[in-house]
Short mmCIF file of C-alpha atoms in Angstrom, two decimals:
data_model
loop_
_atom_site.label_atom_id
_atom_site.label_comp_id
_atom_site.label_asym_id
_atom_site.label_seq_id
_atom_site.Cartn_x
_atom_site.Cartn_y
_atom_site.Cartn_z
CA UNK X 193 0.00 0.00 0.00
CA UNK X 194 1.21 3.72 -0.92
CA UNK X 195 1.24 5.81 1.95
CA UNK X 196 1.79 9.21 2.15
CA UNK X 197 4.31 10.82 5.21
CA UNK X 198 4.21 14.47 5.20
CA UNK X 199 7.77 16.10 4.52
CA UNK X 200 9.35 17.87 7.31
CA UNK X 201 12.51 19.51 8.49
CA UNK X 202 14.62 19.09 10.81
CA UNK X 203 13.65 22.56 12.33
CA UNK X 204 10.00 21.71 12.13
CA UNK X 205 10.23 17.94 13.93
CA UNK X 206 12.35 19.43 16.66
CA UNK X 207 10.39 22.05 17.56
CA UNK X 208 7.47 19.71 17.46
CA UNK X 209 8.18 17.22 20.09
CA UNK X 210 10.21 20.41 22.34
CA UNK X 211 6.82 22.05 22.25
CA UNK X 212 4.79 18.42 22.92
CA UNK X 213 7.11 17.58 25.82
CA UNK X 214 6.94 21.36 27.68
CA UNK X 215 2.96 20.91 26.89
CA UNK X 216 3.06 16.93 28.60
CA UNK X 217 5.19 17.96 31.48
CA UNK X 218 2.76 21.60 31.93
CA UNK X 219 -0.64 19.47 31.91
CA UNK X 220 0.86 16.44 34.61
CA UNK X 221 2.13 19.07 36.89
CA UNK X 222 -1.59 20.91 36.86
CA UNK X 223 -3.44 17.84 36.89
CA UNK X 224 -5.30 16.48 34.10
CA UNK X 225 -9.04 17.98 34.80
CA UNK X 226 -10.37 15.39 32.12
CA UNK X 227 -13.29 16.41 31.25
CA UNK X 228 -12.90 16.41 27.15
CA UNK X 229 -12.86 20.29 27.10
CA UNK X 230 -11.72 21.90 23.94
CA UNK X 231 -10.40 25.29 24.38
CA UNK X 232 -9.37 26.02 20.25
CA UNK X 233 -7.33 28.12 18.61
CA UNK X 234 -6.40 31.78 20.02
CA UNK X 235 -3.63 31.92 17.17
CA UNK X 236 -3.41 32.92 13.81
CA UNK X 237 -5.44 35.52 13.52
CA UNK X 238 -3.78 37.70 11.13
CA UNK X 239 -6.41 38.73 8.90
CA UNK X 240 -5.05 38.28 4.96
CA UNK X 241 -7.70 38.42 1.79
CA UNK X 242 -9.42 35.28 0.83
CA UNK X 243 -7.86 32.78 -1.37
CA UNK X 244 -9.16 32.65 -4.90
CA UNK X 245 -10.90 29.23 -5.02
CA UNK X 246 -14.05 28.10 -6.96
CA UNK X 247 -16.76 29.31 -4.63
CA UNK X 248 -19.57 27.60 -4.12
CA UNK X 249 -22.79 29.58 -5.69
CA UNK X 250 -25.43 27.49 -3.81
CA UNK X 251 -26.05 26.54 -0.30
CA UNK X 252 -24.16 23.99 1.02
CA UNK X 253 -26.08 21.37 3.62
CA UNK X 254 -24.04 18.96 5.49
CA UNK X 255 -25.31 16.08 8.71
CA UNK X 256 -23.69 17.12 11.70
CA UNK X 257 -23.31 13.82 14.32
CA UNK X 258 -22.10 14.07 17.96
CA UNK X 259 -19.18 12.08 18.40
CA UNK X 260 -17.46 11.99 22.45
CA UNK X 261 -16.65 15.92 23.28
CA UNK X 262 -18.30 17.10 19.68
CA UNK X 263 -20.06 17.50 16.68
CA UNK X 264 -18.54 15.82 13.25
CA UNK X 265 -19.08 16.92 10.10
CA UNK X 266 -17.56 14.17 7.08
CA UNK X 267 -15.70 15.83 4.40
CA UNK X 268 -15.63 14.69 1.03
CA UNK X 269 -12.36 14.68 -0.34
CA UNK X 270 -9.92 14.02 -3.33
CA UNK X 271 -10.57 12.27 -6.54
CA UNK X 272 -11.89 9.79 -6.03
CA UNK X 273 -13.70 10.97 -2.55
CA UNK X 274 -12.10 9.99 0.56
CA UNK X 275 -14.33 10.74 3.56
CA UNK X 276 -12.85 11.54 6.93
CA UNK X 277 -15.10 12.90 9.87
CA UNK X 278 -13.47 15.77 11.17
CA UNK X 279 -14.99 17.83 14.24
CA UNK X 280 -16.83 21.12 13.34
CA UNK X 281 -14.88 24.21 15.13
CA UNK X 282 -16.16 28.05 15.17
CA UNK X 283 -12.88 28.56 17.16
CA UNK X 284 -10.35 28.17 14.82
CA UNK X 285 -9.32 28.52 11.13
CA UNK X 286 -7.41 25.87 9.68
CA UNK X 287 -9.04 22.77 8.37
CA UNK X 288 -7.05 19.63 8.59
CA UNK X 289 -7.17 16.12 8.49
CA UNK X 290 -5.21 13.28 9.31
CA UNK X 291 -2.79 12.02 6.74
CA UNK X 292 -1.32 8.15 6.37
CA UNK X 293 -3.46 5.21 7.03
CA UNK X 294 -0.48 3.92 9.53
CA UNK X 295 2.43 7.16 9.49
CA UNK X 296 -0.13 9.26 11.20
CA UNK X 297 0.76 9.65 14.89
CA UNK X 298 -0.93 10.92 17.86
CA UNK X 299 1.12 11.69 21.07
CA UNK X 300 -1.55 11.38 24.28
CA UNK X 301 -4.61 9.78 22.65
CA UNK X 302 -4.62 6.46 24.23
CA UNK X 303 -8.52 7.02 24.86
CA UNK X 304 -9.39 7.36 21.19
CA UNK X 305 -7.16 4.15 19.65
CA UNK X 306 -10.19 1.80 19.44
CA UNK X 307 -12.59 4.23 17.74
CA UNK X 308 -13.07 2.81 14.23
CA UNK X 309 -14.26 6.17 13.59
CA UNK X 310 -10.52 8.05 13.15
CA UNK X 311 -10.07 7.84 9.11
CA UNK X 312 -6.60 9.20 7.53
CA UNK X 313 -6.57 11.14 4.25
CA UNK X 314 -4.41 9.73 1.49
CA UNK X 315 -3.11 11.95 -1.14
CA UNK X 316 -1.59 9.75 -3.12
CA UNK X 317 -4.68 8.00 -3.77
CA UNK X 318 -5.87 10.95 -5.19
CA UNK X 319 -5.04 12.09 -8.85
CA UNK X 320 -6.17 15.29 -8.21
CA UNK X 321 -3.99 16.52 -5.31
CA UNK X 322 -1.24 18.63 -4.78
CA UNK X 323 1.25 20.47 -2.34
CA UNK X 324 0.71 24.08 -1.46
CA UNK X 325 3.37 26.44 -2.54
CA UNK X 326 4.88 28.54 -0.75
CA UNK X 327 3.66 31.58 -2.97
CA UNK X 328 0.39 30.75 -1.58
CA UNK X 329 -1.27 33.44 0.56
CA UNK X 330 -2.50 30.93 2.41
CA UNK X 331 0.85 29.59 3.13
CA UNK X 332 2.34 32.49 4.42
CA UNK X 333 -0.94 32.45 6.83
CA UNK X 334 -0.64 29.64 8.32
CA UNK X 335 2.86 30.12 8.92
CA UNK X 336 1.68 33.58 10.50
CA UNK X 337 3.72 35.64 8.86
CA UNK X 338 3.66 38.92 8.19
CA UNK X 339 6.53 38.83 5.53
CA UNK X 340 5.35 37.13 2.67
CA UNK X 341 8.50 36.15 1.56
CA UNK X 342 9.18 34.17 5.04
CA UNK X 343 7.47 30.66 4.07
CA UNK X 344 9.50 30.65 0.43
CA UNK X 345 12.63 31.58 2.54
CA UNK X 346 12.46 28.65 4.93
CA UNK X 347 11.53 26.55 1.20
CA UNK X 348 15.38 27.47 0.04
CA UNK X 349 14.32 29.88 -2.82
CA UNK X 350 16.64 32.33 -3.88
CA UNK X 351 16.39 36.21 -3.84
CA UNK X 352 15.62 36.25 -6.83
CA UNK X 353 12.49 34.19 -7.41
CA UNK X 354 11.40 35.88 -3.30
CA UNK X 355 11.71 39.02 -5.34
CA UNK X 356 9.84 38.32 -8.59
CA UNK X 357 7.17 36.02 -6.53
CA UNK X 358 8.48 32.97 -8.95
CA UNK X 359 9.52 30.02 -6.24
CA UNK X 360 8.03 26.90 -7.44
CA UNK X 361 9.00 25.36 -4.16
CA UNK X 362 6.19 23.50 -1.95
CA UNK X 363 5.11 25.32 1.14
CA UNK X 364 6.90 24.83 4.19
CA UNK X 365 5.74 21.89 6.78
CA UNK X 366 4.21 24.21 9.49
CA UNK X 367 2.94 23.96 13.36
CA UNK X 368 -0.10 24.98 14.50
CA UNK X 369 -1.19 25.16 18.14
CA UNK X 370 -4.80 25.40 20.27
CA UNK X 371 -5.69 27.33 23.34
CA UNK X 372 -5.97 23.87 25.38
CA UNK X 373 -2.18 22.66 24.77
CA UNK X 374 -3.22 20.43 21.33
CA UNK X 375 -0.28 20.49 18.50
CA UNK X 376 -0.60 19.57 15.13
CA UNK X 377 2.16 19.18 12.52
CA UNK X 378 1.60 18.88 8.66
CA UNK X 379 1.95 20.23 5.20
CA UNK X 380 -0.61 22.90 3.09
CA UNK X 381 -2.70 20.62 0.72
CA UNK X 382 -5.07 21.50 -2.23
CA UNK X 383 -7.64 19.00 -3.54
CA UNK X 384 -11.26 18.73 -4.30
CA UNK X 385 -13.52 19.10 -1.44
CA UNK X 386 -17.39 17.85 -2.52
CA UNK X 387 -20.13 19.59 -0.67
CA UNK X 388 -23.58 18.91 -0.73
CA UNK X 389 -26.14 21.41 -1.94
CA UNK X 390 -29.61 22.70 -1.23
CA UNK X 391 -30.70 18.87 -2.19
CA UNK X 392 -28.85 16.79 0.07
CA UNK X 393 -28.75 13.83 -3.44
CA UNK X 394 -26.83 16.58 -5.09
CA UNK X 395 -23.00 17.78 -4.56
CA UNK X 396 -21.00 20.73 -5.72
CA UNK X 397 -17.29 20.49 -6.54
CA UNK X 398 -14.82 22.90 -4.99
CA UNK X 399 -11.70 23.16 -6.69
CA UNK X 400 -8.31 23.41 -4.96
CA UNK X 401 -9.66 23.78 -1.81
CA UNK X 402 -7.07 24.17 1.06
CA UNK X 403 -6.57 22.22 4.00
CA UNK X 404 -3.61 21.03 6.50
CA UNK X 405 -2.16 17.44 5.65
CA UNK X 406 -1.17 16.56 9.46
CA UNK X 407 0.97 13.16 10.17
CA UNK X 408 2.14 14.46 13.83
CA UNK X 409 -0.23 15.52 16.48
CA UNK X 410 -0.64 16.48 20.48
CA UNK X 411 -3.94 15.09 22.06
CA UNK X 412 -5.45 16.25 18.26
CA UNK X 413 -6.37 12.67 17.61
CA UNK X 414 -9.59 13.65 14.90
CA UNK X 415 -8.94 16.26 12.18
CA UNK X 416 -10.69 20.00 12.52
CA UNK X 417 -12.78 21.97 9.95
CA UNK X 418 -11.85 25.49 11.13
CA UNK X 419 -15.22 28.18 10.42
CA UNK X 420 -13.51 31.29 11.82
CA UNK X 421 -13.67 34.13 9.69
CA UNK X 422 -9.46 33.86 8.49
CA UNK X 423 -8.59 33.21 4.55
CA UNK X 424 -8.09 29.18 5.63
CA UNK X 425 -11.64 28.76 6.81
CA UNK X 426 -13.68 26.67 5.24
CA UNK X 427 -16.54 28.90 4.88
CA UNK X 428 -14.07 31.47 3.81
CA UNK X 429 -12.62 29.08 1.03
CA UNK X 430 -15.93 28.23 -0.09
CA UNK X 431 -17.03 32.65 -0.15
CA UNK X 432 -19.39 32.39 1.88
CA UNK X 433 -17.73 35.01 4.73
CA UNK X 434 -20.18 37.98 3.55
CA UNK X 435 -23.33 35.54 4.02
CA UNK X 436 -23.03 32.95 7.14
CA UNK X 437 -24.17 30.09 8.40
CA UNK X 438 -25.85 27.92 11.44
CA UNK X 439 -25.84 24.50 13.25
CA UNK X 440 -28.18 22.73 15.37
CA UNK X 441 -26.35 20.86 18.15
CA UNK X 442 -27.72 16.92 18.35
CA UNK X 443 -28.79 16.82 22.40
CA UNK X 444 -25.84 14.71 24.48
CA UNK X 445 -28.49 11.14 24.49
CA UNK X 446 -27.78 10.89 21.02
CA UNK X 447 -23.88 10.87 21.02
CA UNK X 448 -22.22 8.40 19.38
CA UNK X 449 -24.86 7.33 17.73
CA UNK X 450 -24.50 6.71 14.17
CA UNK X 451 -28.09 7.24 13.36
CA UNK X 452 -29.35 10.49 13.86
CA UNK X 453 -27.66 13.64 12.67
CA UNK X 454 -28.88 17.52 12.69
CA UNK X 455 -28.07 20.14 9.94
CA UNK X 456 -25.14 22.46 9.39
CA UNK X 457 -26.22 24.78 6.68
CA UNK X 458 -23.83 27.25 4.88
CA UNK X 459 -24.73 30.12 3.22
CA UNK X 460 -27.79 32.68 2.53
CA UNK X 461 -30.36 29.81 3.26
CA UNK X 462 -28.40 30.11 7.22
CA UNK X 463 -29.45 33.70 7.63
CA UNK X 464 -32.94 34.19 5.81
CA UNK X 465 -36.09 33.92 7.68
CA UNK X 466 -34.99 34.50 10.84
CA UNK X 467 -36.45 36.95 12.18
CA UNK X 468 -38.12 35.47 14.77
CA UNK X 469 -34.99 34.29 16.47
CA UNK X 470 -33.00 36.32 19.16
CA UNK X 471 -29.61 38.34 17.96
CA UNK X 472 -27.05 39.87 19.91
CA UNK X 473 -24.70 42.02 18.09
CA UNK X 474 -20.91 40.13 17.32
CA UNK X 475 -18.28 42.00 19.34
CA UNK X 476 -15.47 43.32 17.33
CA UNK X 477 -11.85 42.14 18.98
CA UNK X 478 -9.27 43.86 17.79
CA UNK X 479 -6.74 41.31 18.32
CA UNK X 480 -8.52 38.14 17.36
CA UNK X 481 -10.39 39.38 14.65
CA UNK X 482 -11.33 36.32 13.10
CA UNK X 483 -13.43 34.66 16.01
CA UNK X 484 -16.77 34.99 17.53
CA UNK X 485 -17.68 37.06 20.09
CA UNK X 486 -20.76 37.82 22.12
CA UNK X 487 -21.18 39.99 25.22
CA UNK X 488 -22.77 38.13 28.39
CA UNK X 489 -24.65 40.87 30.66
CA UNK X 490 -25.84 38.50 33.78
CA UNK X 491 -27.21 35.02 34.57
CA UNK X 492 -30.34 34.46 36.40
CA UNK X 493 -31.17 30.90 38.20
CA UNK X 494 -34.81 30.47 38.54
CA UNK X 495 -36.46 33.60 39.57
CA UNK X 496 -33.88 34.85 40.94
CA UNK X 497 -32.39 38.63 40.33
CA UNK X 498 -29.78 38.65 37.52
CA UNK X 499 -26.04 38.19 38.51
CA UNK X 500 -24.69 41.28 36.78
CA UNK X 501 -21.74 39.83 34.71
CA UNK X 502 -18.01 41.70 34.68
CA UNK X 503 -17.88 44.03 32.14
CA UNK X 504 -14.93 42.36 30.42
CA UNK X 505 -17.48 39.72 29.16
CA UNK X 506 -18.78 42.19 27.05
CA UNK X 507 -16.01 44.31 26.10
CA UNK X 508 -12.41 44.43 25.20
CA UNK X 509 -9.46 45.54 27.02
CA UNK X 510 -6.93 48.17 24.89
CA UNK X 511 -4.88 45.01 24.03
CA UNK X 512 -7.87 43.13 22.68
CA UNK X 513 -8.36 40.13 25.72
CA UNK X 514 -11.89 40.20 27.00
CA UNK X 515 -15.46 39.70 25.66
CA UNK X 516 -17.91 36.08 26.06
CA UNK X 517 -16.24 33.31 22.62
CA UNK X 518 -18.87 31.39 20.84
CA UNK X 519 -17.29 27.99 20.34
CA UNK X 520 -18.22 24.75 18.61
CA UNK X 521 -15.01 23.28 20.01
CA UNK X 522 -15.43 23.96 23.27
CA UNK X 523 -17.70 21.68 25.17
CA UNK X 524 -18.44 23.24 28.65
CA UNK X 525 -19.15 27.09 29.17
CA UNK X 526 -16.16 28.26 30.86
CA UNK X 527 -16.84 31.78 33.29
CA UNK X 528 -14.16 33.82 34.71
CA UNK X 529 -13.44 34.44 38.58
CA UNK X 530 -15.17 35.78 40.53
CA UNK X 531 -18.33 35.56 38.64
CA UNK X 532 -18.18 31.60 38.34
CA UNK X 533 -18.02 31.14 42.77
CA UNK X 534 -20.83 33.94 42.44
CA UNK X 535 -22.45 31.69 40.41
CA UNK X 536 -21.89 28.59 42.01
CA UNK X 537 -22.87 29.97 45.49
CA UNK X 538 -26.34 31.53 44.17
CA UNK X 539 -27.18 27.47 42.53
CA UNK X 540 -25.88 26.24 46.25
CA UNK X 541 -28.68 28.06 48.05
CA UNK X 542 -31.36 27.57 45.36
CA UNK X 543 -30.82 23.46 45.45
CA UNK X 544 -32.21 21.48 48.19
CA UNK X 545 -30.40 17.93 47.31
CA UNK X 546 -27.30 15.97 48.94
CA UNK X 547 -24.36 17.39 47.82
CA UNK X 548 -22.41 14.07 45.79
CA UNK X 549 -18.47 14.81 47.13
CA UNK X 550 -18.07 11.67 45.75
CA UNK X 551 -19.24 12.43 41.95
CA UNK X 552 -17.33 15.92 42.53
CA UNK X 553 -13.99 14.15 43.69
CA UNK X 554 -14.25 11.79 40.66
CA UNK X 555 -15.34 14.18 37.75
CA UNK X 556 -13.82 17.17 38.88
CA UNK X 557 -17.29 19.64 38.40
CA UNK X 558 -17.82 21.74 41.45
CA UNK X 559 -21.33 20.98 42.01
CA UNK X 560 -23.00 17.70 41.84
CA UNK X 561 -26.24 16.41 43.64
CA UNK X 562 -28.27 13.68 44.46
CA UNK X 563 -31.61 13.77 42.58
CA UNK X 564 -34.67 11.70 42.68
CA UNK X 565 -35.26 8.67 40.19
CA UNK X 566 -37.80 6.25 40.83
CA UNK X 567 -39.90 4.39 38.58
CA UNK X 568 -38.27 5.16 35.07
CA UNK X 569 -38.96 8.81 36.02
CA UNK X 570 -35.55 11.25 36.70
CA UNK X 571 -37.52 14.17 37.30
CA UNK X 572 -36.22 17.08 39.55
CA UNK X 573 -36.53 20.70 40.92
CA UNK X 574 -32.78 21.55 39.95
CA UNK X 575 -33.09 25.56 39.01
CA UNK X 576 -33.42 26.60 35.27
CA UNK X 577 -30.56 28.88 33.93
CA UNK X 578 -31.24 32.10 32.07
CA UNK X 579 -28.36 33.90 29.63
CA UNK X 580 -28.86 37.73 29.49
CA UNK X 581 -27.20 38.97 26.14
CA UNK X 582 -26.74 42.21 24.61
CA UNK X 583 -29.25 43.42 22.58
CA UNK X 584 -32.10 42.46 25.45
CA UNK X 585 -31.52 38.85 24.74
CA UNK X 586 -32.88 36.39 27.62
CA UNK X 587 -31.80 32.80 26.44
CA UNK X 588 -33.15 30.05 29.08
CA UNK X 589 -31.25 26.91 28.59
CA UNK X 590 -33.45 23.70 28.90
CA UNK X 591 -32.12 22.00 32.28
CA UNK X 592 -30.30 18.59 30.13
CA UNK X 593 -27.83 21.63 28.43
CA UNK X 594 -26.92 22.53 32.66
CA UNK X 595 -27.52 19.46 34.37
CA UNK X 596 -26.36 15.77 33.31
CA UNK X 597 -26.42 12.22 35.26
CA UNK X 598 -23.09 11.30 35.17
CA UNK X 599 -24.89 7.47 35.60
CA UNK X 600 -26.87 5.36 35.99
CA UNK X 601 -29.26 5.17 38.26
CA UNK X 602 -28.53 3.53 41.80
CA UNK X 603 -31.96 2.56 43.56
CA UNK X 604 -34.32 6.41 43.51
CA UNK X 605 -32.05 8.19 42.68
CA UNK X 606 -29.27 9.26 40.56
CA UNK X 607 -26.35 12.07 40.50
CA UNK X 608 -26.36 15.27 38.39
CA UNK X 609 -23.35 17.65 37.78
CA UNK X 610 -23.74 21.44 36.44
CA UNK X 611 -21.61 21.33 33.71
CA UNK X 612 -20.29 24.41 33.55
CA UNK X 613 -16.18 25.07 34.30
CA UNK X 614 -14.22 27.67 35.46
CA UNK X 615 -12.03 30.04 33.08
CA UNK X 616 -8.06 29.69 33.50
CA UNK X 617 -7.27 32.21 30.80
CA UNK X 618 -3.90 33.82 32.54
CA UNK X 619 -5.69 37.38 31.85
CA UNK X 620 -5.31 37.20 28.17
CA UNK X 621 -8.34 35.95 25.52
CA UNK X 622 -11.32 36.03 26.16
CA UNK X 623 -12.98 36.61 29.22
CA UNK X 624 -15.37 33.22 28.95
CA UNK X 625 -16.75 30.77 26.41
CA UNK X 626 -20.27 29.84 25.55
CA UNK X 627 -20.10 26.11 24.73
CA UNK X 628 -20.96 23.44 22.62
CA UNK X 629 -22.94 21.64 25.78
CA UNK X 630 -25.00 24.21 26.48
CA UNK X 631 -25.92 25.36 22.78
CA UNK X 632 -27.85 21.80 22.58
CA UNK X 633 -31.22 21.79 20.75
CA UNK X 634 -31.00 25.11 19.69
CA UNK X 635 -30.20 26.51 16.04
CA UNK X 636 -27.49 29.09 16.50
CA UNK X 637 -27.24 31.74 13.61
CA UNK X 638 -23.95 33.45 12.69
CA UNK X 639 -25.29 36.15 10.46
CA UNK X 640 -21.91 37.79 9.00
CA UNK X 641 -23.70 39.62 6.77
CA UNK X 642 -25.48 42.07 9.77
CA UNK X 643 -22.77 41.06 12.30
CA UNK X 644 -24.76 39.07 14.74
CA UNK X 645 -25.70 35.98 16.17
CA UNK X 646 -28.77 34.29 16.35
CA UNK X 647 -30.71 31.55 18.90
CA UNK X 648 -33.98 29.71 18.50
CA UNK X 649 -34.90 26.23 20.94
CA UNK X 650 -35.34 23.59 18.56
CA UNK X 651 -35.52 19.80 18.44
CA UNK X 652 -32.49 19.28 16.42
CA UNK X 653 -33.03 15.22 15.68
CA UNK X 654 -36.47 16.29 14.25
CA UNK X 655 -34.82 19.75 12.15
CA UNK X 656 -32.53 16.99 10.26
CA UNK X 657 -36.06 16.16 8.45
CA UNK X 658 -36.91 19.39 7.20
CA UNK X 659 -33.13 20.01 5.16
CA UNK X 660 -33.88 16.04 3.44
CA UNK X 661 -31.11 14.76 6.07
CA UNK X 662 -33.10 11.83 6.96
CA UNK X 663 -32.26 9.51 9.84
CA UNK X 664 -30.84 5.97 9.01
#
């Protein structure tokens, strides 16, 4: 069998596994908190114009699935199509997949080894694919450069082809890190990417789209479809960055499962007939540009008054850090000291259950409780949550999106953590993150084209129906 192993220097390899070692030793001494949280991508945001690709002139309608600590989306690659599930991420840019069938190597994904799920990409199974070059504006972003002679540099050329723009040398192998400590190590590749349209029988082919060929990565064991707004997004690729798009989050009971998926639909169809929904305005950082912000007012828990919420979750500090991410690829919502104990001391005196120090010990959530379960029937008094946004938006999660039974349960009754976490952001980024947990069974809107963000309670199993995404 042909395999493909991604070329890389010396340079590149040895600054990998520095960078994955510092990173191992960092996370052991803290303590691994374990809970499948994915903080993503706080780098490479220099904002460059988008690559000229074939754009996509229709809609394009994809199945989302959950899958452990996310939602997957399958992307249709090469010539002939390869398909490899990679997760969906609003908080990043680059899309990448896993290269080599047996080269590709994960560092600190023990948990994910038996997954028959994890599919590699093989380029030389595909007549139709090719290496980057390093004249590639998309090349010298990824590299984040700001010179865009730099990535034809490291390639060897000579002055004179930097000069007249002429290397025909392949793009540098590059590095490319995430806010939670994951590494991923690959070559720029360019190859057909097959989308489905408006009628989920028919597909749309996007030439030379780009995307990271990774064979080396650092608790990255499933490859990423980055929808920030940079040139190497994948909505960006296809031009759809003036228009926008939406998802509808599958609720946790169905993860894993194979059958039933929910839509992810890019492009005007996202944004029109909306108006019913609730918007808050997209805050504007002017250091990370190319990610999604929202500004968080308060919380209320039941009828309770409103926590008022610091005002750096809805603004920005001179140097850009501050302000509420939205974030796909972030599973819990993550609020900043002291607002979280705030938080977590107004839900202490509203619940009347046995505290689980047990269930706290072993997952490492601060609150957990011993709820009533008799009969087939887990119902329970725990408080609802309500999200004040800008823009007068009240958004009351259902309780599943706050609450989960982290088992089964044992005689009446069984044990419920509030999944939300704490943010450890060292004072730089963003203040908090709205997660992919608690945007369950709701369509969420990114409107680019008005700058704002929509939300609307839905059943997202039954939504599947109405974009022809029937379940198996």
């Amino acid at each position: 069998m042909a395999l493909f192993i991604p070329q890389t220097t010396t340079t590149t390899v040895s600054l990998f596994l520095l960078l994955a070692t510092t990173l191992f030793s960092l996370l052991h001494a803290a303590g691994d908190k374990g809970h499948g949280s994915l903080v993503l991508g706080l780098t490479h945001v220099r904002t460059v114009s988008p690559p000229r690709v074939a754009a996509v002139t229709t809609d394009m309608i994809e199945p989302l699935r959950g899958f452990r600590d996310g939602y997957l989306i399958s992307l249709n690659l090469g010539t002939p199509p390869q398909v490899i599930p990679v997760y969906m991420d609003t908080g990043s840019d680059l899309t990448w997949v896993p290269c080599g069938n047996i080269s590709f190597e994960c560092m600190d994904c023990d948990d994910y080894r038996h997954h028959k799920l994890i599919a590699a990409f093989s380029p030389s199974y595909s007549s139709s694919s090719l290496r980057d070059l390093c004249t590639s504006p998309l090349c010298a972003d990824v590299h984040s450069s700001d010179n865009p002679y730099d990535p034809c540099a490291v390639a060897g050329c000579s002055i004179s082809t930097l000069v007249s723009g002429g290397c025909p040398r392949p793009c540098p192998s590059f590095s490319y890190t995430y806010g939670a400590g994951g590494l991923v190590v690959g070559s720029l590749t360019r190859d057909t990417l097959r989308v489905h349209t408006q009628s989920s029988a028919a597909t749309r082919e996007v030439a030379s789209f780009c995307f990271g060929c990774v064979g080396s990565t650092f608790r990255e064991p499933i490859g990423i479809a980055g929808f920030g707004k940079g040139a190497l997004s994948l909505p960006s690729q296809l031009g759809f960055l003036r228009k926008g798009f939406s998802h509808c989050f599958l609720a946790f009971k169905y993860v894993d499962n194979p059958n039933f998926t929910s839509p992810l639909v890019v492009g005007s169809l996202a944004i029109s007939s909306k108006e019913y929904f609730l918007f808050t305005p997209m805050l504007k950082s002017p250091t990370y540009p190319n990610y999604y912000y929202i500004g968080l007012e308060g919380i209320s828990i039941g009828n309770d008054t409103m926590a008022i919420a610091p005002s750096n979750l809805r603004s920005f500090d001179p140097e850009g850090n501050g302000g509420m991410l939205i974030d796909s690829g972030t599973t819990y919502t993550h609020l900043p000291e002291p607002f979280y104990s705030l938080l977590l001391s107004k839900m202490e005196s509203t619940i009347v259950y046995t505290r689980s120090n047990e269930y706290e010990r072993r997952t490492g959530f601060d609150l957990c409780y011993e709820t009533p379960c008799s009969d087939g029937s887990c119902s329970d008094s725990l408080p609802s949550i309500t999200f004040h946004f800008l823009n007068s938006v009240k958004l009351s999660l259902p309780k599943d999106n706050c609450f989960y039974a982290m088992s089964a349960p044992r005689g009446s009754m069984v044990v419920k953590c509030f999944l939300f976490q704490i943010m450890d952001d060292g004072g730089y980024g963003p203040a908090g993150v709205f997660g992919s947990f608690q945007q369950q069974n709701m369509e969420v809107v990114y409107d680019l084209e008005k700058e704002r963000i929509g939300f609307q309670p839905m059943d997202c199993a039954s939504s599947a129906a109405r974009y022809g995404l029937h379940q198996k």
